[in-house]
mmCIF file with all atom_site columns, C-alpha atoms in Angstrom:
data_model
loop_
_atom_site.group_PDB
_atom_site.id
_atom_site.type_symbol
_atom_site.label_atom_id
_atom_site.label_alt_id
_atom_site.label_comp_id
_atom_site.label_asym_id
_atom_site.label_entity_id
_atom_site.label_seq_id
_atom_site.pdbx_PDB_ins_code
_atom_site.Cartn_x
_atom_site.Cartn_y
_atom_site.Cartn_z
_atom_site.occupancy
_atom_site.B_iso_or_equiv
_atom_site.pdbx_formal_charge
_atom_site.auth_seq_id
_atom_site.auth_comp_id
_atom_site.auth_asym_id
_atom_site.auth_atom_id
_atom_site.pdbx_PDB_model_num
ATOM 1   C CA . UNK A 1 1   ? 26.819 -16.868 -3.632  1.00 38.00 ? 1   UNK A CA 1
ATOM 2   C CA . UNK A 1 2   ? 29.247 -13.971 -3.711  1.00 39.00 ? 2   UNK A CA 1
ATOM 3   C CA . UNK A 1 3   ? 29.808 -11.817 -0.655  1.00 39.00 ? 3   UNK A CA 1
ATOM 4   C CA . UNK A 1 4   ? 29.447 -8.573  -2.554  1.00 38.00 ? 4   UNK A CA 1
ATOM 5   C CA . UNK A 1 5   ? 26.931 -7.392  -5.099  1.00 38.00 ? 5   UNK A CA 1
ATOM 6   C CA . UNK A 1 6   ? 29.789 -5.945  -7.157  1.00 40.00 ? 6   UNK A CA 1
ATOM 7   C CA . UNK A 1 7   ? 30.745 -9.456  -8.256  1.00 42.00 ? 7   UNK A CA 1
ATOM 8   C CA . UNK A 1 8   ? 27.336 -10.254 -9.690  1.00 44.00 ? 8   UNK A CA 1
ATOM 9   C CA . UNK A 1 9   ? 27.622 -11.727 -13.165 1.00 53.00 ? 9   UNK A CA 1
ATOM 10  C CA . UNK A 1 10  ? 25.336 -11.049 -16.087 1.00 60.00 ? 10  UNK A CA 1
ATOM 11  C CA . UNK A 1 11  ? 22.102 -13.021 -16.056 1.00 63.00 ? 11  UNK A CA 1
ATOM 12  C CA . UNK A 1 12  ? 18.947 -12.083 -17.903 1.00 66.00 ? 12  UNK A CA 1
ATOM 13  C CA . UNK A 1 13  ? 15.753 -14.080 -18.076 1.00 64.00 ? 13  UNK A CA 1
ATOM 14  C CA . UNK A 1 14  ? 14.599 -14.186 -21.693 1.00 62.00 ? 14  UNK A CA 1
ATOM 15  C CA . UNK A 1 15  ? 10.942 -13.543 -22.467 1.00 62.00 ? 15  UNK A CA 1
ATOM 16  C CA . UNK A 1 16  ? 8.706  -12.984 -25.473 1.00 63.00 ? 16  UNK A CA 1
ATOM 17  C CA . UNK A 1 17  ? 6.667  -10.511 -23.426 1.00 64.00 ? 17  UNK A CA 1
ATOM 18  C CA . UNK A 1 18  ? 7.426  -7.068  -24.821 1.00 73.00 ? 18  UNK A CA 1
ATOM 19  C CA . UNK A 1 19  ? 7.299  -4.194  -22.348 1.00 75.00 ? 19  UNK A CA 1
ATOM 20  C CA . UNK A 1 20  ? 6.651  -0.735  -23.749 1.00 83.00 ? 20  UNK A CA 1
ATOM 21  C CA . UNK A 1 21  ? 6.455  2.652   -22.027 1.00 84.00 ? 21  UNK A CA 1
ATOM 22  C CA . UNK A 1 22  ? 2.706  2.579   -22.744 1.00 86.00 ? 22  UNK A CA 1
ATOM 23  C CA . UNK A 1 23  ? 2.343  -0.706  -20.850 1.00 82.00 ? 23  UNK A CA 1
ATOM 24  C CA . UNK A 1 24  ? 4.214  0.785   -17.912 1.00 81.00 ? 24  UNK A CA 1
ATOM 25  C CA . UNK A 1 25  ? 1.942  3.830   -17.935 1.00 83.00 ? 25  UNK A CA 1
ATOM 26  C CA . UNK A 1 26  ? -1.186 1.692   -18.121 1.00 84.00 ? 26  UNK A CA 1
ATOM 27  C CA . UNK A 1 27  ? -0.105 -0.553  -15.255 1.00 82.00 ? 27  UNK A CA 1
ATOM 28  C CA . UNK A 1 28  ? 0.919  2.502   -13.266 1.00 82.00 ? 28  UNK A CA 1
ATOM 29  C CA . UNK A 1 29  ? -2.254 4.456   -13.988 1.00 82.00 ? 29  UNK A CA 1
ATOM 30  C CA . UNK A 1 30  ? -3.447 6.325   -10.922 1.00 81.00 ? 30  UNK A CA 1
ATOM 31  C CA . UNK A 1 31  ? -0.047 6.455   -9.238  1.00 85.00 ? 31  UNK A CA 1
ATOM 32  C CA . UNK A 1 32  ? 0.750  9.811   -7.687  1.00 87.00 ? 32  UNK A CA 1
ATOM 33  C CA . UNK A 1 33  ? 3.851  11.379  -6.194  1.00 90.00 ? 33  UNK A CA 1
ATOM 34  C CA . UNK A 1 34  ? 4.060  11.364  -2.390  1.00 93.00 ? 34  UNK A CA 1
ATOM 35  C CA . UNK A 1 35  ? 2.845  14.404  -0.519  1.00 94.00 ? 35  UNK A CA 1
ATOM 36  C CA . UNK A 1 36  ? 5.400  16.360  1.558   1.00 93.00 ? 36  UNK A CA 1
ATOM 37  C CA . UNK A 1 37  ? 3.813  15.039  4.752   1.00 96.00 ? 37  UNK A CA 1
ATOM 38  C CA . UNK A 1 38  ? 3.635  11.389  3.597   1.00 97.00 ? 38  UNK A CA 1
ATOM 39  C CA . UNK A 1 39  ? 5.797  8.818   5.362   1.00 97.00 ? 39  UNK A CA 1
ATOM 40  C CA . UNK A 1 40  ? 7.597  6.871   2.610   1.00 98.00 ? 40  UNK A CA 1
ATOM 41  C CA . UNK A 1 41  ? 7.940  3.126   3.153   1.00 98.00 ? 41  UNK A CA 1
ATOM 42  C CA . UNK A 1 42  ? 10.479 1.197   1.080   1.00 98.00 ? 42  UNK A CA 1
ATOM 43  C CA . UNK A 1 43  ? 10.839 -2.524  0.552   1.00 97.00 ? 43  UNK A CA 1
ATOM 44  C CA . UNK A 1 44  ? 12.608 -4.402  -2.208  1.00 96.00 ? 44  UNK A CA 1
ATOM 45  C CA . UNK A 1 45  ? 12.809 -7.901  -3.579  1.00 94.00 ? 45  UNK A CA 1
ATOM 46  C CA . UNK A 1 46  ? 12.431 -10.203 -6.541  1.00 94.00 ? 46  UNK A CA 1
ATOM 47  C CA . UNK A 1 47  ? 8.625  -10.501 -6.534  1.00 94.00 ? 47  UNK A CA 1
ATOM 48  C CA . UNK A 1 48  ? 8.903  -13.538 -8.787  1.00 92.00 ? 48  UNK A CA 1
ATOM 49  C CA . UNK A 1 49  ? 5.657  -15.310 -9.744  1.00 87.00 ? 49  UNK A CA 1
ATOM 50  C CA . UNK A 1 50  ? 3.714  -12.622 -7.846  1.00 91.00 ? 50  UNK A CA 1
ATOM 51  C CA . UNK A 1 51  ? 1.446  -14.418 -5.360  1.00 89.00 ? 51  UNK A CA 1
ATOM 52  C CA . UNK A 1 52  ? -0.617 -14.114 -2.177  1.00 88.00 ? 52  UNK A CA 1
ATOM 53  C CA . UNK A 1 53  ? 2.453  -14.018 0.072   1.00 89.00 ? 53  UNK A CA 1
ATOM 54  C CA . UNK A 1 54  ? 3.742  -10.974 -1.778  1.00 92.00 ? 54  UNK A CA 1
ATOM 55  C CA . UNK A 1 55  ? 0.386  -9.224  -1.501  1.00 94.00 ? 55  UNK A CA 1
ATOM 56  C CA . UNK A 1 56  ? 0.202  -9.867  2.236   1.00 93.00 ? 56  UNK A CA 1
ATOM 57  C CA . UNK A 1 57  ? 3.713  -8.493  2.736   1.00 94.00 ? 57  UNK A CA 1
ATOM 58  C CA . UNK A 1 58  ? 2.925  -5.358  0.738   1.00 96.00 ? 58  UNK A CA 1
ATOM 59  C CA . UNK A 1 59  ? -0.334 -4.837  2.620   1.00 95.00 ? 59  UNK A CA 1
ATOM 60  C CA . UNK A 1 60  ? 1.474  -5.042  5.957   1.00 96.00 ? 60  UNK A CA 1
ATOM 61  C CA . UNK A 1 61  ? 4.241  -2.733  4.728   1.00 97.00 ? 61  UNK A CA 1
ATOM 62  C CA . UNK A 1 62  ? 1.610  -0.162  3.803   1.00 97.00 ? 62  UNK A CA 1
ATOM 63  C CA . UNK A 1 63  ? 0.638  0.062   7.480   1.00 97.00 ? 63  UNK A CA 1
ATOM 64  C CA . UNK A 1 64  ? 3.961  1.770   8.274   1.00 97.00 ? 64  UNK A CA 1
ATOM 65  C CA . UNK A 1 65  ? 3.246  4.857   6.168   1.00 97.00 ? 65  UNK A CA 1
ATOM 66  C CA . UNK A 1 66  ? 1.214  6.590   3.497   1.00 97.00 ? 66  UNK A CA 1
ATOM 67  C CA . UNK A 1 67  ? 3.420  5.977   0.443   1.00 97.00 ? 67  UNK A CA 1
ATOM 68  C CA . UNK A 1 68  ? 4.838  2.555   -0.412  1.00 97.00 ? 68  UNK A CA 1
ATOM 69  C CA . UNK A 1 69  ? 7.826  2.451   -2.767  1.00 97.00 ? 69  UNK A CA 1
ATOM 70  C CA . UNK A 1 70  ? 8.719  -1.048  -3.926  1.00 97.00 ? 70  UNK A CA 1
ATOM 71  C CA . UNK A 1 71  ? 12.102 -1.951  -5.359  1.00 97.00 ? 71  UNK A CA 1
ATOM 72  C CA . UNK A 1 72  ? 12.394 -4.737  -7.924  1.00 97.00 ? 72  UNK A CA 1
ATOM 73  C CA . UNK A 1 73  ? 15.845 -6.307  -8.282  1.00 96.00 ? 73  UNK A CA 1
ATOM 74  C CA . UNK A 1 74  ? 17.163 -7.141  -11.737 1.00 94.00 ? 74  UNK A CA 1
ATOM 75  C CA . UNK A 1 75  ? 17.587 -10.702 -12.987 1.00 92.00 ? 75  UNK A CA 1
ATOM 76  C CA . UNK A 1 76  ? 21.311 -10.850 -12.218 1.00 92.00 ? 76  UNK A CA 1
ATOM 77  C CA . UNK A 1 77  ? 20.868 -9.835  -8.591  1.00 92.00 ? 77  UNK A CA 1
ATOM 78  C CA . UNK A 1 78  ? 18.094 -12.373 -8.053  1.00 91.00 ? 78  UNK A CA 1
ATOM 79  C CA . UNK A 1 79  ? 20.027 -15.172 -9.726  1.00 89.00 ? 79  UNK A CA 1
ATOM 80  C CA . UNK A 1 80  ? 23.227 -14.374 -7.821  1.00 90.00 ? 80  UNK A CA 1
ATOM 81  C CA . UNK A 1 81  ? 21.543 -14.576 -4.434  1.00 85.00 ? 81  UNK A CA 1
ATOM 82  C CA . UNK A 1 82  ? 19.021 -17.332 -5.143  1.00 81.00 ? 82  UNK A CA 1
ATOM 83  C CA . UNK A 1 83  ? 20.511 -19.477 -7.867  1.00 78.00 ? 83  UNK A CA 1
ATOM 84  C CA . UNK A 1 84  ? 18.308 -22.353 -9.055  1.00 75.00 ? 84  UNK A CA 1
ATOM 85  C CA . UNK A 1 85  ? 17.988 -20.668 -12.469 1.00 79.00 ? 85  UNK A CA 1
ATOM 86  C CA . UNK A 1 86  ? 15.759 -18.031 -10.865 1.00 85.00 ? 86  UNK A CA 1
ATOM 87  C CA . UNK A 1 87  ? 13.988 -15.719 -11.468 1.00 89.00 ? 87  UNK A CA 1
ATOM 88  C CA . UNK A 1 88  ? 11.285 -17.416 -13.518 1.00 87.00 ? 88  UNK A CA 1
ATOM 89  C CA . UNK A 1 89  ? 9.880  -14.075 -14.685 1.00 89.00 ? 89  UNK A CA 1
ATOM 90  C CA . UNK A 1 90  ? 12.130 -11.383 -16.107 1.00 90.00 ? 90  UNK A CA 1
ATOM 91  C CA . UNK A 1 91  ? 12.537 -7.905  -14.644 1.00 93.00 ? 91  UNK A CA 1
ATOM 92  C CA . UNK A 1 92  ? 9.870  -6.224  -16.770 1.00 91.00 ? 92  UNK A CA 1
ATOM 93  C CA . UNK A 1 93  ? 7.280  -8.910  -16.054 1.00 91.00 ? 93  UNK A CA 1
ATOM 94  C CA . UNK A 1 94  ? 7.954  -8.663  -12.324 1.00 93.00 ? 94  UNK A CA 1
ATOM 95  C CA . UNK A 1 95  ? 7.738  -4.869  -12.410 1.00 94.00 ? 95  UNK A CA 1
ATOM 96  C CA . UNK A 1 96  ? 4.325  -4.972  -14.088 1.00 93.00 ? 96  UNK A CA 1
ATOM 97  C CA . UNK A 1 97  ? 3.123  -7.547  -11.556 1.00 93.00 ? 97  UNK A CA 1
ATOM 98  C CA . UNK A 1 98  ? 4.073  -5.266  -8.673  1.00 95.00 ? 98  UNK A CA 1
ATOM 99  C CA . UNK A 1 99  ? 2.617  -2.180  -10.355 1.00 93.00 ? 99  UNK A CA 1
ATOM 100 C CA . UNK A 1 100 ? -0.740 -3.947  -10.549 1.00 91.00 ? 100 UNK A CA 1
ATOM 101 C CA . UNK A 1 101 ? -0.968 -4.316  -6.745  1.00 94.00 ? 101 UNK A CA 1
ATOM 102 C CA . UNK A 1 102 ? -3.181 -1.772  -4.978  1.00 93.00 ? 102 UNK A CA 1
ATOM 103 C CA . UNK A 1 103 ? -0.832 -1.564  -1.981  1.00 95.00 ? 103 UNK A CA 1
ATOM 104 C CA . UNK A 1 104 ? 1.962  -0.186  -4.189  1.00 96.00 ? 104 UNK A CA 1
ATOM 105 C CA . UNK A 1 105 ? 2.358  3.554   -4.839  1.00 96.00 ? 105 UNK A CA 1
ATOM 106 C CA . UNK A 1 106 ? 5.498  3.459   -6.960  1.00 95.00 ? 106 UNK A CA 1
ATOM 107 C CA . UNK A 1 107 ? 8.181  1.035   -8.189  1.00 95.00 ? 107 UNK A CA 1
ATOM 108 C CA . UNK A 1 108 ? 11.947 1.430   -8.224  1.00 96.00 ? 108 UNK A CA 1
ATOM 109 C CA . UNK A 1 109 ? 13.061 -0.529  -11.290 1.00 95.00 ? 109 UNK A CA 1
ATOM 110 C CA . UNK A 1 110 ? 16.420 -2.331  -11.053 1.00 95.00 ? 110 UNK A CA 1
ATOM 111 C CA . UNK A 1 111 ? 16.681 -1.501  -7.356  1.00 96.00 ? 111 UNK A CA 1
ATOM 112 C CA . UNK A 1 112 ? 20.136 -1.684  -5.752  1.00 95.00 ? 112 UNK A CA 1
ATOM 113 C CA . UNK A 1 113 ? 20.686 -4.803  -3.660  1.00 95.00 ? 113 UNK A CA 1
ATOM 114 C CA . UNK A 1 114 ? 21.659 -2.828  -0.563  1.00 95.00 ? 114 UNK A CA 1
ATOM 115 C CA . UNK A 1 115 ? 19.869 0.212   0.816   1.00 97.00 ? 115 UNK A CA 1
ATOM 116 C CA . UNK A 1 116 ? 22.237 3.179   0.711   1.00 96.00 ? 116 UNK A CA 1
ATOM 117 C CA . UNK A 1 117 ? 22.340 6.638   2.243   1.00 97.00 ? 117 UNK A CA 1
ATOM 118 C CA . UNK A 1 118 ? 21.889 8.169   -1.212  1.00 97.00 ? 118 UNK A CA 1
ATOM 119 C CA . UNK A 1 119 ? 18.697 6.151   -1.715  1.00 96.00 ? 119 UNK A CA 1
ATOM 120 C CA . UNK A 1 120 ? 17.281 7.147   1.655   1.00 97.00 ? 120 UNK A CA 1
ATOM 121 C CA . UNK A 1 121 ? 18.057 10.820  0.985   1.00 97.00 ? 121 UNK A CA 1
ATOM 122 C CA . UNK A 1 122 ? 16.986 11.082  -2.670  1.00 96.00 ? 122 UNK A CA 1
ATOM 123 C CA . UNK A 1 123 ? 13.837 8.953   -2.313  1.00 96.00 ? 123 UNK A CA 1
ATOM 124 C CA . UNK A 1 124 ? 12.991 10.485  1.097   1.00 97.00 ? 124 UNK A CA 1
ATOM 125 C CA . UNK A 1 125 ? 12.619 7.043   2.689   1.00 98.00 ? 125 UNK A CA 1
ATOM 126 C CA . UNK A 1 126 ? 11.345 7.070   6.268   1.00 98.00 ? 126 UNK A CA 1
ATOM 127 C CA . UNK A 1 127 ? 10.906 3.345   6.889   1.00 98.00 ? 127 UNK A CA 1
ATOM 128 C CA . UNK A 1 128 ? 12.541 0.275   5.315   1.00 98.00 ? 128 UNK A CA 1
ATOM 129 C CA . UNK A 1 129 ? 10.590 -2.973  5.486   1.00 97.00 ? 129 UNK A CA 1
ATOM 130 C CA . UNK A 1 130 ? 11.723 -6.540  4.951   1.00 94.00 ? 130 UNK A CA 1
ATOM 131 C CA . UNK A 1 131 ? 9.914  -9.839  5.278   1.00 86.00 ? 131 UNK A CA 1
ATOM 132 C CA . UNK A 1 132 ? 10.867 -12.391 7.927   1.00 72.00 ? 132 UNK A CA 1
ATOM 133 C CA . UNK A 1 133 ? 12.883 -15.130 6.218   1.00 49.00 ? 133 UNK A CA 1
ATOM 134 C CA . UNK A 1 134 ? 14.837 -18.036 7.604   1.00 38.00 ? 134 UNK A CA 1
ATOM 135 C CA . UNK A 1 135 ? 16.754 -19.608 4.727   1.00 35.00 ? 135 UNK A CA 1
ATOM 136 C CA . UNK A 1 136 ? 17.886 -18.746 1.225   1.00 36.00 ? 136 UNK A CA 1
ATOM 137 C CA . UNK A 1 137 ? 15.353 -21.171 -0.254  1.00 38.00 ? 137 UNK A CA 1
ATOM 138 C CA . UNK A 1 138 ? 12.535 -19.426 1.626   1.00 40.00 ? 138 UNK A CA 1
ATOM 139 C CA . UNK A 1 139 ? 13.289 -15.913 0.451   1.00 43.00 ? 139 UNK A CA 1
ATOM 140 C CA . UNK A 1 140 ? 10.819 -15.974 -2.426  1.00 40.00 ? 140 UNK A CA 1
ATOM 141 C CA . UNK A 1 141 ? 7.837  -16.173 -0.080  1.00 42.00 ? 141 UNK A CA 1
ATOM 142 C CA . UNK A 1 142 ? 7.616  -12.467 0.555   1.00 49.00 ? 142 UNK A CA 1
ATOM 143 C CA . UNK A 1 143 ? 9.602  -11.086 -2.366  1.00 50.00 ? 143 UNK A CA 1
ATOM 144 C CA . UNK A 1 144 ? 12.798 -10.142 -0.575  1.00 53.00 ? 144 UNK A CA 1
ATOM 145 C CA . UNK A 1 145 ? 16.069 -11.584 -1.808  1.00 46.00 ? 145 UNK A CA 1
ATOM 146 C CA . UNK A 1 146 ? 17.963 -11.922 1.441   1.00 46.00 ? 146 UNK A CA 1
ATOM 147 C CA . UNK A 1 147 ? 17.490 -10.844 5.026   1.00 42.00 ? 147 UNK A CA 1
ATOM 148 C CA . UNK A 1 148 ? 21.198 -10.293 5.610   1.00 41.00 ? 148 UNK A CA 1
ATOM 149 C CA . UNK A 1 149 ? 21.146 -12.320 8.827   1.00 43.00 ? 149 UNK A CA 1
ATOM 150 C CA . UNK A 1 150 ? 23.830 -14.705 7.598   1.00 42.00 ? 150 UNK A CA 1
ATOM 151 C CA . UNK A 1 151 ? 27.391 -13.703 8.478   1.00 45.00 ? 151 UNK A CA 1
ATOM 152 C CA . UNK A 1 152 ? 28.505 -15.010 5.075   1.00 53.00 ? 152 UNK A CA 1
ATOM 153 C CA . UNK A 1 153 ? 26.233 -12.651 3.145   1.00 64.00 ? 153 UNK A CA 1
ATOM 154 C CA . UNK A 1 154 ? 26.214 -8.948  2.558   1.00 77.00 ? 154 UNK A CA 1
ATOM 155 C CA . UNK A 1 155 ? 23.522 -7.363  4.711   1.00 90.00 ? 155 UNK A CA 1
ATOM 156 C CA . UNK A 1 156 ? 21.418 -5.217  2.355   1.00 94.00 ? 156 UNK A CA 1
ATOM 157 C CA . UNK A 1 157 ? 19.669 -3.720  5.398   1.00 96.00 ? 157 UNK A CA 1
ATOM 158 C CA . UNK A 1 158 ? 22.764 -2.818  7.411   1.00 96.00 ? 158 UNK A CA 1
ATOM 159 C CA . UNK A 1 159 ? 22.293 0.942   7.090   1.00 97.00 ? 159 UNK A CA 1
ATOM 160 C CA . UNK A 1 160 ? 18.545 1.102   7.884   1.00 97.00 ? 160 UNK A CA 1
ATOM 161 C CA . UNK A 1 161 ? 19.200 -1.321  10.750  1.00 96.00 ? 161 UNK A CA 1
ATOM 162 C CA . UNK A 1 162 ? 21.837 1.063   12.148  1.00 97.00 ? 162 UNK A CA 1
ATOM 163 C CA . UNK A 1 163 ? 19.539 4.057   11.633  1.00 97.00 ? 163 UNK A CA 1
ATOM 164 C CA . UNK A 1 164 ? 16.706 2.328   13.479  1.00 97.00 ? 164 UNK A CA 1
ATOM 165 C CA . UNK A 1 165 ? 14.279 2.586   10.555  1.00 98.00 ? 165 UNK A CA 1
ATOM 166 C CA . UNK A 1 166 ? 14.159 -1.118  9.638   1.00 97.00 ? 166 UNK A CA 1
ATOM 167 C CA . UNK A 1 167 ? 10.889 -2.962  10.253  1.00 96.00 ? 167 UNK A CA 1
ATOM 168 C CA . UNK A 1 168 ? 10.244 -6.692  9.792   1.00 95.00 ? 168 UNK A CA 1
ATOM 169 C CA . UNK A 1 169 ? 6.842  -8.063  8.813   1.00 92.00 ? 169 UNK A CA 1
ATOM 170 C CA . UNK A 1 170 ? 5.712  -11.641 9.310   1.00 88.00 ? 170 UNK A CA 1
ATOM 171 C CA . UNK A 1 171 ? 4.052  -13.431 6.419   1.00 80.00 ? 171 UNK A CA 1
ATOM 172 C CA . UNK A 1 172 ? 1.432  -16.022 7.414   1.00 78.00 ? 172 UNK A CA 1
ATOM 173 C CA . UNK A 1 173 ? 1.543  -17.948 4.153   1.00 72.00 ? 173 UNK A CA 1
ATOM 174 C CA . UNK A 1 174 ? 4.236  -20.514 3.378   1.00 68.00 ? 174 UNK A CA 1
ATOM 175 C CA . UNK A 1 175 ? 3.824  -20.066 -0.373  1.00 70.00 ? 175 UNK A CA 1
ATOM 176 C CA . UNK A 1 176 ? 6.991  -19.534 -2.383  1.00 74.00 ? 176 UNK A CA 1
ATOM 177 C CA . UNK A 1 177 ? 8.385  -19.779 -5.891  1.00 74.00 ? 177 UNK A CA 1
ATOM 178 C CA . UNK A 1 178 ? 10.117 -22.970 -4.798  1.00 74.00 ? 178 UNK A CA 1
ATOM 179 C CA . UNK A 1 179 ? 6.680  -24.358 -3.916  1.00 75.00 ? 179 UNK A CA 1
ATOM 180 C CA . UNK A 1 180 ? 5.477  -23.591 -7.434  1.00 70.00 ? 180 UNK A CA 1
ATOM 181 C CA . UNK A 1 181 ? 8.469  -25.378 -8.927  1.00 72.00 ? 181 UNK A CA 1
ATOM 182 C CA . UNK A 1 182 ? 7.916  -28.384 -6.653  1.00 75.00 ? 182 UNK A CA 1
ATOM 183 C CA . UNK A 1 183 ? 4.230  -28.556 -7.620  1.00 73.00 ? 183 UNK A CA 1
ATOM 184 C CA . UNK A 1 184 ? 5.013  -28.444 -11.327 1.00 74.00 ? 184 UNK A CA 1
ATOM 185 C CA . UNK A 1 185 ? 7.654  -31.145 -10.994 1.00 73.00 ? 185 UNK A CA 1
ATOM 186 C CA . UNK A 1 186 ? 5.315  -33.249 -8.849  1.00 76.00 ? 186 UNK A CA 1
ATOM 187 C CA . UNK A 1 187 ? 2.504  -32.967 -11.394 1.00 76.00 ? 187 UNK A CA 1
ATOM 188 C CA . UNK A 1 188 ? 4.921  -33.784 -14.180 1.00 74.00 ? 188 UNK A CA 1
ATOM 189 C CA . UNK A 1 189 ? 5.937  -36.982 -12.393 1.00 75.00 ? 189 UNK A CA 1
ATOM 190 C CA . UNK A 1 190 ? 2.294  -37.917 -11.764 1.00 76.00 ? 190 UNK A CA 1
ATOM 191 C CA . UNK A 1 191 ? 1.406  -37.281 -15.405 1.00 75.00 ? 191 UNK A CA 1
ATOM 192 C CA . UNK A 1 192 ? 4.384  -39.325 -16.606 1.00 78.00 ? 192 UNK A CA 1
ATOM 193 C CA . UNK A 1 193 ? 3.391  -42.222 -14.345 1.00 80.00 ? 193 UNK A CA 1
ATOM 194 C CA . UNK A 1 194 ? -0.223 -41.994 -15.507 1.00 78.00 ? 194 UNK A CA 1
ATOM 195 C CA . UNK A 1 195 ? 0.854  -41.955 -19.153 1.00 75.00 ? 195 UNK A CA 1
ATOM 196 C CA . UNK A 1 196 ? 3.200  -44.896 -18.641 1.00 81.00 ? 196 UNK A CA 1
ATOM 197 C CA . UNK A 1 197 ? 0.432  -46.880 -16.928 1.00 83.00 ? 197 UNK A CA 1
ATOM 198 C CA . UNK A 1 198 ? -2.008 -46.061 -19.709 1.00 81.00 ? 198 UNK A CA 1
ATOM 199 C CA . UNK A 1 199 ? 0.487  -47.139 -22.373 1.00 80.00 ? 199 UNK A CA 1
ATOM 200 C CA . UNK A 1 200 ? 1.078  -50.396 -20.486 1.00 83.00 ? 200 UNK A CA 1
ATOM 201 C CA . UNK A 1 201 ? -2.662 -51.154 -20.290 1.00 83.00 ? 201 UNK A CA 1
ATOM 202 C CA . UNK A 1 202 ? -3.097 -50.413 -23.981 1.00 78.00 ? 202 UNK A CA 1
ATOM 203 C CA . UNK A 1 203 ? -0.211 -52.709 -24.824 1.00 79.00 ? 203 UNK A CA 1
ATOM 204 C CA . UNK A 1 204 ? -1.677 -55.478 -22.678 1.00 80.00 ? 204 UNK A CA 1
ATOM 205 C CA . UNK A 1 205 ? -5.109 -54.968 -24.283 1.00 75.00 ? 205 UNK A CA 1
ATOM 206 C CA . UNK A 1 206 ? -3.766 -55.316 -27.829 1.00 70.00 ? 206 UNK A CA 1
ATOM 207 C CA . UNK A 1 207 ? -1.714 -58.351 -26.877 1.00 77.00 ? 207 UNK A CA 1
ATOM 208 C CA . UNK A 1 208 ? -4.785 -60.066 -25.448 1.00 77.00 ? 208 UNK A CA 1
ATOM 209 C CA . UNK A 1 209 ? -7.128 -58.992 -28.262 1.00 71.00 ? 209 UNK A CA 1
ATOM 210 C CA . UNK A 1 210 ? -4.888 -59.710 -31.221 1.00 71.00 ? 210 UNK A CA 1
ATOM 211 C CA . UNK A 1 211 ? -2.562 -62.265 -29.665 1.00 70.00 ? 211 UNK A CA 1
ATOM 212 C CA . UNK A 1 212 ? 0.380  -60.007 -30.249 1.00 60.00 ? 212 UNK A CA 1
ATOM 213 C CA . UNK A 1 213 ? 3.540  -61.209 -28.576 1.00 57.00 ? 213 UNK A CA 1
#
């Protein structure tokens, strides 16, 4: 992975799912702007294959304030920092998934990889939340792309860490996109073995029944 987000190459996950402004409005129905007294909580990530781990992280993030703003990174950012031909879902699909969660008050589409001073000022962010992650392969559990703990990686939370507004939430589930991929591959292998065994039994049956050599 590159050390800077400026070197991210173009990657876009193709999809036949067509996102229109009407779909965005429907998924975002009921969303309201934050009140002047609301504490704005921001967290960002990939949110690929939106699952229970994501929901738990968002629920816990909501406890830090009244208005939860969720950033969704574009396909290139996710692929640059995760690899493995990820994300599985494209940006628009992931945005709609997040918009459908009741713990989300608004979504920042194509969120910058690193939290900047301009973002904090313009979006009136009071608290920045990230999920607790240990390795790059684990980062899909709670939606975040990278914790920035590695000295070889850009720390997307450097500024909020310095400002003292960064909060880390623990996710109790071990579910991740990698787990989904492993399950699919495992089931594929089981199905292939089952099919091969079935074909072998059928072949043996016909050989015995019709004396086919």
